[in-house]
mmCIF file of C-alpha atoms in Angstrom:
data_model
loop_
_atom_site.group_PDB
_atom_site.id
_atom_site.type_symbol
_atom_site.label_atom_id
_atom_site.label_comp_id
_atom_site.label_asym_id
_atom_site.label_seq_id
_atom_site.Cartn_x
_atom_site.Cartn_y
_atom_site.Cartn_z
ATOM 1 C CA GLN R 1 73.902 13.021 -80.698
ATOM 2 C CA ASP R 2 71.502 13.223 -77.720
ATOM 3 C CA LEU R 3 69.748 16.512 -78.858
ATOM 4 C CA PRO R 4 66.226 17.143 -77.638
ATOM 5 C CA PHE R 5 63.352 16.358 -79.983
ATOM 6 C CA GLY R 6 62.097 19.235 -82.048
ATOM 7 C CA THR R 7 65.414 21.023 -82.226
ATOM 8 C CA ARG R 8 67.232 21.911 -85.482
ATOM 9 C CA GLY R 9 70.776 21.001 -84.730
ATOM 10 C CA GLY R 10 73.319 22.119 -82.323
ATOM 11 C CA ALA R 11 75.867 20.338 -80.069
ATOM 12 C CA ASP R 12 75.879 18.131 -77.030
ATOM 13 C CA ALA R 13 78.702 17.195 -74.806
ATOM 14 C CA LYS R 14 79.091 15.231 -71.646
ATOM 15 C CA HIS R 15 81.860 16.413 -69.529
ATOM 16 C CA TYR R 16 83.316 15.457 -66.060
ATOM 17 C CA PHE R 17 83.984 18.402 -63.819
ATOM 18 C CA PRO R 18 86.581 17.341 -61.134
ATOM 19 C CA VAL R 19 85.516 19.710 -58.314
ATOM 20 C CA ASP R 20 82.594 21.815 -57.107
ATOM 21 C CA GLY R 21 83.043 25.367 -58.457
ATOM 22 C CA GLU R 22 82.147 27.981 -61.063
ATOM 23 C CA TYR R 23 82.956 27.020 -64.677
ATOM 24 C CA VAL R 24 82.884 29.129 -67.803
ATOM 25 C CA VAL R 25 81.375 27.459 -70.930
ATOM 26 C CA THR R 26 81.560 28.995 -74.304
ATOM 27 C CA VAL R 27 79.221 28.354 -77.192
ATOM 28 C CA ARG R 28 80.700 29.464 -80.431
ATOM 29 C CA LEU R 29 78.598 29.869 -83.655
ATOM 30 C CA VAL R 30 79.710 28.821 -86.975
ATOM 31 C CA ARG R 31 81.384 31.566 -89.016
ATOM 32 C CA LEU R 32 81.511 32.163 -92.777
ATOM 33 C CA GLY R 33 85.086 32.840 -93.862
ATOM 34 C CA THR R 34 87.021 34.576 -91.273
ATOM 35 C CA ALA R 35 84.549 36.143 -88.910
ATOM 36 C CA ALA R 36 80.997 36.415 -90.147
ATOM 37 C CA ILE R 37 78.277 34.442 -88.478
ATOM 38 C CA ALA R 38 76.392 31.948 -90.591
ATOM 39 C CA GLY R 39 72.614 32.224 -90.850
ATOM 40 C CA LEU R 40 71.846 35.625 -89.432
ATOM 41 C CA ASN R 41 69.483 36.503 -92.250
ATOM 42 C CA ASP R 42 66.765 34.573 -90.484
ATOM 43 C CA GLU R 43 65.720 34.694 -86.739
ATOM 44 C CA HIS R 44 66.863 31.683 -84.652
ATOM 45 C CA GLN R 45 66.554 30.718 -80.988
ATOM 46 C CA ILE R 46 69.521 29.226 -79.284
ATOM 47 C CA ASP R 47 68.556 27.093 -76.275
ATOM 48 C CA PHE R 48 71.438 26.251 -73.805
ATOM 49 C CA ARG R 49 70.842 23.565 -71.266
ATOM 50 C CA VAL R 50 72.825 21.750 -68.437
ATOM 51 C CA ASP R 51 71.500 18.374 -67.492
ATOM 52 C CA GLY R 52 68.158 19.102 -69.266
ATOM 53 C CA GLU R 53 67.519 22.337 -67.461
ATOM 54 C CA ARG R 54 67.353 25.519 -69.390
ATOM 55 C CA VAL R 55 70.113 28.009 -68.638
ATOM 56 C CA ASP R 56 69.489 30.541 -71.438
ATOM 57 C CA LEU R 57 67.243 31.137 -74.382
ATOM 58 C CA THR R 58 68.535 33.740 -76.758
ATOM 59 C CA THR R 59 67.157 35.104 -80.192
ATOM 60 C CA ILE R 60 69.777 35.894 -82.908
ATOM 61 C CA GLY R 61 69.392 37.169 -86.442
ATOM 62 C CA ARG R 62 66.293 38.460 -88.263
ATOM 63 C CA LYS R 63 64.631 38.396 -91.619
ATOM 64 C CA GLY R 64 66.101 40.789 -94.301
ATOM 65 C CA MET R 65 69.321 41.727 -92.829
ATOM 66 C CA VAL R 66 71.297 43.381 -95.671
ATOM 67 C CA THR R 67 75.023 43.369 -96.355
ATOM 68 C CA ALA R 68 77.183 46.150 -98.107
ATOM 69 C CA ASN R 69 77.107 44.182 -101.301
ATOM 70 C CA GLY R 70 73.265 44.065 -101.273
ATOM 71 C CA GLY R 71 72.877 40.468 -100.233
ATOM 72 C CA THR R 72 71.349 39.176 -97.181
ATOM 73 C CA GLY R 73 73.169 37.358 -94.391
ATOM 74 C CA ALA R 74 76.303 37.775 -92.460
ATOM 75 C CA GLY R 75 78.711 38.416 -95.325
ATOM 76 C CA SER R 76 82.059 40.231 -94.711
ATOM 77 C CA GLY R 77 80.609 43.499 -95.964
ATOM 78 C CA ALA R 78 77.851 43.716 -93.437
ATOM 79 C CA THR R 79 76.411 47.234 -92.849
ATOM 80 C CA ASP R 80 73.288 46.311 -90.741
ATOM 81 C CA PRO R 81 74.299 47.111 -87.106
ATOM 82 C CA ASP R 82 72.603 43.721 -86.030
ATOM 83 C CA ILE R 83 75.002 41.848 -88.230
ATOM 84 C CA ALA R 84 78.170 43.933 -87.624
ATOM 85 C CA GLY R 85 77.801 43.755 -83.876
ATOM 86 C CA ALA R 86 76.229 40.327 -83.514
ATOM 87 C CA ARG R 87 77.204 38.270 -80.684
ATOM 88 C CA ALA R 88 79.161 35.194 -81.988
ATOM 89 C CA ASP R 89 80.136 33.595 -78.618
ATOM 90 C CA PHE R 90 77.924 32.911 -75.708
ATOM 91 C CA GLN R 91 79.654 32.539 -72.428
ATOM 92 C CA TYR R 92 78.018 31.094 -69.385
ATOM 93 C CA ARG R 93 79.321 31.153 -65.784
ATOM 94 C CA LEU R 94 77.936 27.966 -64.232
ATOM 95 C CA PRO R 95 78.117 26.922 -60.596
ATOM 96 C CA LEU R 96 78.449 23.134 -60.944
ATOM 97 C CA LYS R 97 78.845 20.203 -58.614
ATOM 98 C CA ALA R 98 81.723 17.839 -59.185
ATOM 99 C CA GLY R 99 80.647 15.003 -61.523
ATOM 100 C CA SER R 100 79.484 14.411 -65.029
ATOM 101 C CA HIS R 101 77.084 16.866 -66.685
ATOM 102 C CA ALA R 102 75.326 16.988 -69.914
ATOM 103 C CA LEU R 103 75.600 20.331 -71.829
ATOM 104 C CA THR R 104 73.427 21.093 -74.992
ATOM 105 C CA ALA R 105 73.226 24.084 -77.311
ATOM 106 C CA THR R 106 70.423 23.678 -79.827
ATOM 107 C CA PHE R 107 68.421 25.816 -82.297
ATOM 108 C CA LEU R 108 64.592 25.810 -81.797
#
């Protein structure tokens, strides 16, 4: 993968966009079981870039989130409002020129 140095994983994709226009790109976070988001018991920054240029930098999660069963994390019994309502998908509307573009979503 062509992820930037200093990142802690993520995904990269090269895609050919056939015409100039606005495209919607969705970044979906890994879930535990059916719907809970993995890793929310710690704070993470998600860096989304197109052709190396930052489009968005978002912080998710925080230390000490507590679930209904007393554990920490994004378990299915989440009671912490930050877990229960956490954004799992990030959608970006991007005006792009026709041609090949590199898309990356990484954790800092």
